[in-house]
Amino acid sequence: MSSNLAIKLRTGTQKAHTAAENVGFTKCFVKGVVDRACFAKFLGNLYCVYSTLENALQTHSEHPLIKPLYFKQLNRQANLIQDLEFYYGKNWQNFISASPATQIYVDRVKAVAATEPVLLLGHAYTRYMGDLSGGQMFQKLAQSALKLVDYQGTSFYYFEHIPDKAAFKDQYRKALNALPVDDITADKIVKEANDSFQFNMMMAKDLDSYLIQAIGQELFNSLTNTQTPGSTELAHHSK
Ligand code: HEM
């Protein structure tokens, strides 16, 4: 049985992806404008999300529908800790906290883990496929804007156990397509992925005010006043 879940997820989240690309913080990032304190805050929020998501996935790793999509090499928690130590030092935990939108995102992940764990797949897809795609560009942008060496401070984007990202994404999509889920469950997973995109947008929006403080309203406006076409809506996007 083929659920075509990867295809459903891609087409079902294209619009959300375009919207996510058009959040101020993200648009500035793409244009090479990254503020160190703001980026560190972003990683702190991501830590809250990934620690929750990865604990939940591990708890349910033997679930018949999660097991085929459970890949330890995706885990980001340890890499995020390395980055947070880099920015904040050994006591990084005293310096990070979930922004209001991040907290809502984290609460949602916990709720689906407790009630309908298969929906965790919508969250895993949105984050990990994104990290393996556009995320790779963000690593280069952050490294150059913040004058960082190698993956110091950007190890979040470094998948040391996934040397061939395109091959891995193929494997992940094949596993999604082969997942024996019925249409109703597939639709629910796509809906959850869309919600995950929204949470990610809100989380990025929480950072806008810090970025504006750092770079000034005028530059922020000039970098964010045009609509960017969606990377996953283009006719030819696979790489
Ligand atoms: C400016 C920001 C972004 C850019 C330039 C970008 C770019 C891309 C590109 C080029 C792909 C296609 C890769 C491929 O087919 O192999 C992609 C896929 C993807 N991105 Fe993004 N992305 C951005 C932001 C985001 C954000 C914020 C998220 C979610 C948090 C996200 C999630 C995804 C996902 C889930 C896919 C996989 C689509 C599929 O099913 O094939 N992206 N991105």
Coordinates of C-alpha atoms and ligand atoms in Angstrom, one line a residue:
M1 CA 0.0 0.0 0.0
S2 CA 1.3 3.4 -0.9
S3 CA 0.0 6.4 0.9
N4 CA 2.0 8.9 -1.2
L5 CA 2.4 10.9 2.0
A6 CA 5.6 12.6 0.9
I7 CA 3.8 13.9 -2.2
K8 CA 0.8 15.0 -0.2
L9 CA 3.0 16.8 2.3
R10 CA 4.9 18.6 -0.3
T11 CA 1.9 19.8 -2.3
G12 CA -0.2 20.3 0.8
T13 CA 2.4 22.7 2.4
Q14 CA 3.6 24.6 -0.6
K15 CA 1.7 27.7 0.3
A16 CA 2.7 27.6 3.9
H17 CA 6.3 27.2 2.8
T18 CA 6.1 30.4 0.7
A19 CA 4.5 32.2 3.6
A20 CA 7.3 31.0 5.9
E21 CA 9.9 32.4 3.5
N22 CA 8.3 35.8 3.7
V23 CA 8.6 36.3 7.5
G24 CA 10.8 39.4 8.2
F25 CA 13.5 37.6 10.2
T26 CA 13.8 34.9 7.5
K27 CA 13.9 37.5 4.6
C28 CA 16.6 39.4 6.3
F29 CA 18.5 36.2 6.9
V30 CA 18.3 35.3 3.2
K31 CA 19.7 38.7 2.4
G32 CA 22.7 38.1 4.6
V33 CA 21.5 40.3 7.5
V34 CA 21.9 38.2 10.7
D35 CA 22.4 39.7 14.1
R36 CA 24.4 37.6 16.5
A37 CA 22.2 38.1 19.6
C38 CA 19.1 37.5 17.6
F39 CA 20.5 34.3 16.0
A40 CA 21.5 33.0 19.4
K41 CA 17.9 33.7 20.6
F42 CA 16.6 31.8 17.5
L43 CA 18.8 28.8 18.4
G44 CA 17.5 28.9 22.0
N45 CA 13.9 28.7 20.8
L46 CA 14.9 25.9 18.4
Y47 CA 16.4 24.1 21.4
C48 CA 13.1 24.2 23.2
V49 CA 11.3 22.8 20.1
Y50 CA 13.8 20.1 19.2
S51 CA 14.3 18.8 22.8
T52 CA 10.6 18.3 23.0
L53 CA 10.1 16.8 19.6
E54 CA 13.1 14.5 19.9
N55 CA 12.1 13.2 23.3
A56 CA 8.6 12.6 21.9
L57 CA 9.9 10.8 18.8
Q58 CA 12.2 8.6 21.0
T59 CA 9.3 7.7 23.3
H60 CA 7.3 6.6 20.3
S61 CA 10.1 5.2 18.2
E62 CA 8.6 1.7 18.3
H63 CA 5.2 3.0 17.2
P64 CA 4.6 1.1 13.9
L65 CA 4.0 4.3 11.9
I66 CA 6.8 6.3 13.5
K67 CA 9.5 3.6 13.4
P68 CA 10.0 3.7 9.6
L69 CA 10.6 7.5 9.9
Y70 CA 12.8 7.4 13.0
F71 CA 16.3 8.3 12.1
K72 CA 18.7 9.1 14.9
Q73 CA 21.1 10.8 12.5
L74 CA 18.5 13.7 12.3
N75 CA 18.7 14.5 16.0
R76 CA 19.6 18.2 16.5
Q77 CA 19.6 18.5 20.3
A78 CA 23.3 17.8 20.9
N79 CA 24.3 20.2 18.1
L80 CA 22.0 22.9 19.5
I81 CA 23.7 22.6 22.9
Q82 CA 27.1 23.0 21.2
D83 CA 25.9 26.2 19.6
L84 CA 24.3 27.5 22.7
E85 CA 27.5 26.9 24.7
F86 CA 29.3 28.8 22.0
Y87 CA 27.1 31.9 22.3
Y88 CA 26.2 31.8 26.0
G89 CA 28.9 29.7 27.7
K90 CA 28.6 26.7 29.9
N91 CA 25.6 28.1 31.8
W92 CA 23.6 28.6 28.5
Q93 CA 20.5 27.2 30.2
N94 CA 20.2 30.3 32.3
F95 CA 20.2 32.4 29.2
I96 CA 17.5 30.8 27.0
S97 CA 13.8 30.6 27.3
A98 CA 10.9 29.8 25.0
S99 CA 9.4 32.9 23.4
P100 CA 5.5 33.1 23.7
A101 CA 5.0 31.5 20.2
T102 CA 7.7 28.9 20.9
Q103 CA 5.9 27.9 24.0
I104 CA 2.7 27.4 22.1
Y105 CA 4.6 25.3 19.5
V106 CA 6.2 23.2 22.3
D107 CA 2.8 22.6 24.0
R108 CA 1.3 21.5 20.7
V109 CA 4.1 18.9 20.2
K110 CA 3.6 17.6 23.7
A111 CA -0.2 17.4 23.2
V112 CA 0.1 15.4 20.0
A113 CA 2.7 13.1 21.5
A114 CA 0.2 12.4 24.3
T115 CA -2.9 12.0 22.2
E116 CA -2.1 11.0 18.6
P117 CA 1.7 10.4 18.3
V118 CA 1.5 9.7 14.5
L119 CA 0.9 13.4 14.0
L120 CA 4.5 14.0 15.3
L121 CA 5.4 13.0 11.7
G122 CA 4.0 16.4 10.5
H123 CA 6.3 18.2 12.9
A124 CA 9.3 16.0 12.0
Y125 CA 8.8 16.5 8.3
T126 CA 8.5 20.2 8.5
R127 CA 11.6 20.8 10.5
Y128 CA 14.0 18.1 9.3
M129 CA 13.3 18.3 5.6
G130 CA 13.6 22.1 5.9
D131 CA 16.9 21.8 7.8
L132 CA 18.2 19.5 5.1
S133 CA 17.1 21.9 2.3
G134 CA 17.0 25.6 2.9
G135 CA 18.7 25.2 6.2
Q136 CA 22.0 24.4 4.4
M137 CA 21.9 27.9 2.9
F138 CA 21.2 29.4 6.3
Q139 CA 24.4 27.9 7.6
K140 CA 26.5 29.6 5.0
L141 CA 24.7 32.9 5.5
A142 CA 25.1 32.8 9.3
Q143 CA 28.7 31.8 9.0
S144 CA 29.6 34.6 6.7
A145 CA 27.5 37.3 8.4
L146 CA 28.7 36.5 11.9
K147 CA 32.3 35.7 10.7
L148 CA 32.3 32.2 12.2
V149 CA 34.8 29.5 11.6
D150 CA 33.6 26.2 10.2
Y151 CA 30.5 25.0 12.0
Q152 CA 31.3 26.8 15.2
G153 CA 28.0 28.4 16.3
T154 CA 26.2 26.9 13.3
S155 CA 26.5 23.2 14.1
F156 CA 22.7 23.1 14.2
Y157 CA 22.8 22.9 10.4
Y158 CA 25.6 20.4 10.3
F159 CA 24.3 16.8 9.8
E160 CA 27.6 15.0 10.5
H161 CA 25.9 11.6 10.0
I162 CA 24.2 12.5 6.7
P163 CA 27.0 13.1 4.2
D164 CA 24.6 12.9 1.2
K165 CA 21.6 15.0 2.0
A166 CA 19.9 14.6 -1.4
A167 CA 20.1 10.8 -1.0
F168 CA 18.8 11.0 2.6
K169 CA 15.9 13.2 1.6
D170 CA 15.0 10.6 -1.1
Q171 CA 15.1 7.9 1.5
Y172 CA 12.9 9.9 3.9
R173 CA 10.4 10.7 1.1
K174 CA 10.3 7.0 0.1
A175 CA 9.6 6.0 3.7
L176 CA 6.8 8.5 3.9
N177 CA 5.3 7.4 0.6
A178 CA 5.4 3.7 1.8
L179 CA 3.8 4.4 5.1
P180 CA 0.6 2.4 5.4
V181 CA -1.7 5.2 6.6
D182 CA -5.3 5.7 5.4
D183 CA -6.4 9.0 3.7
I184 CA -7.9 10.4 6.8
T185 CA -4.7 10.0 8.8
A186 CA -2.6 11.3 5.9
D187 CA -4.7 14.4 5.7
K188 CA -4.3 14.9 9.5
I189 CA -0.5 14.6 9.1
V190 CA -0.6 17.2 6.3
K191 CA -2.7 19.5 8.5
E192 CA -0.3 19.1 11.4
A193 CA 2.6 19.9 9.1
N194 CA 0.8 23.1 8.0
D195 CA 0.3 24.0 11.6
S196 CA 4.0 23.3 12.2
F197 CA 4.8 25.8 9.5
Q198 CA 2.5 28.4 11.2
F199 CA 4.3 27.8 14.6
N200 CA 7.6 28.3 12.9
M201 CA 6.4 31.5 11.4
M202 CA 5.1 32.8 14.7
M203 CA 8.4 31.8 16.4
A204 CA 10.4 33.8 13.8
K205 CA 8.0 36.7 14.1
D206 CA 8.7 36.8 17.8
L207 CA 12.3 37.7 16.8
D208 CA 11.4 40.6 14.5
S209 CA 11.4 43.2 17.3
Y210 CA 14.9 42.2 18.4
L211 CA 16.1 42.3 14.9
I212 CA 14.6 45.8 14.3
Q213 CA 16.3 47.0 17.5
A214 CA 19.6 45.7 16.2
I215 CA 19.5 46.8 12.5
G216 CA 16.9 49.7 12.6
Q217 CA 13.4 49.9 11.3
E218 CA 14.5 51.5 8.0
L219 CA 16.8 48.7 6.9
F220 CA 14.3 46.1 8.2
N221 CA 11.6 47.6 6.1
S222 CA 13.7 47.9 3.0
L223 CA 14.8 44.2 3.3
T224 CA 11.3 42.9 3.9
N225 CA 8.9 44.9 1.7
T226 CA 8.8 42.6 -1.3
Q227 CA 7.1 39.2 -1.6
T228 CA 9.5 36.4 -2.2
P229 CA 8.4 33.6 -4.6
G230 CA 8.2 30.2 -2.9
S231 CA 11.1 27.8 -3.2
T232 CA 8.9 24.7 -3.2
E233 CA 6.4 26.2 -5.6
L234 CA 8.9 26.7 -8.4
A235 CA 8.6 24.2 -11.3
H236 CA 12.1 22.8 -10.8
H237 CA 13.2 22.6 -7.2
S238 CA 14.8 19.2 -6.5
K239 CA 18.4 19.2 -5.6
Ligands
HEM1 C1 13.9 31.6 3.0 C2 13.7 30.5 3.6 C3 13.7 29.2 2.9 C4 14.2 28.8 1.7 C5 15.0 29.6 0.8 C6 13.9 27.4 1.6 C7 14.3 26.6 0.5 C8 13.9 25.3 0.2 C9 14.1 24.6 -0.9 C10 15.0 25.0 -2.1 C11 13.5 23.4 -0.8 C12 13.5 22.2 -1.9 C13 14.5 21.2 -1.5 C14 14.4 19.9 -2.3 O1 13.4 19.6 -2.9 O2 15.2 19.1 -2.1 C15 12.9 23.4 0.5 C16 12.2 22.3 0.9 C17 11.6 22.3 2.2 N1 11.6 23.3 3.1 FE1 12.3 25.1 2.9 N2 13.2 26.9 2.6 C18 13.0 28.0 3.5 C19 12.4 28.1 4.7 C20 11.8 27.0 5.3 C21 11.1 27.0 6.6 C22 11.1 28.2 7.5 C23 10.6 25.7 6.7 C24 9.9 25.2 7.9 C25 10.2 25.4 9.1 C26 11.0 25.0 5.6 C27 10.6 23.6 5.3 C28 10.8 22.9 4.2 C29 10.4 21.6 3.9 C30 9.5 20.7 4.9 C31 10.8 21.2 2.7 C32 10.6 19.9 2.0 C33 9.6 20.0 0.8 C34 9.3 18.6 0.2 O3 8.5 17.9 0.7 O4 10.0 18.3 -0.7 N3 11.6 25.7 4.7 N4 13.1 24.6 1.1

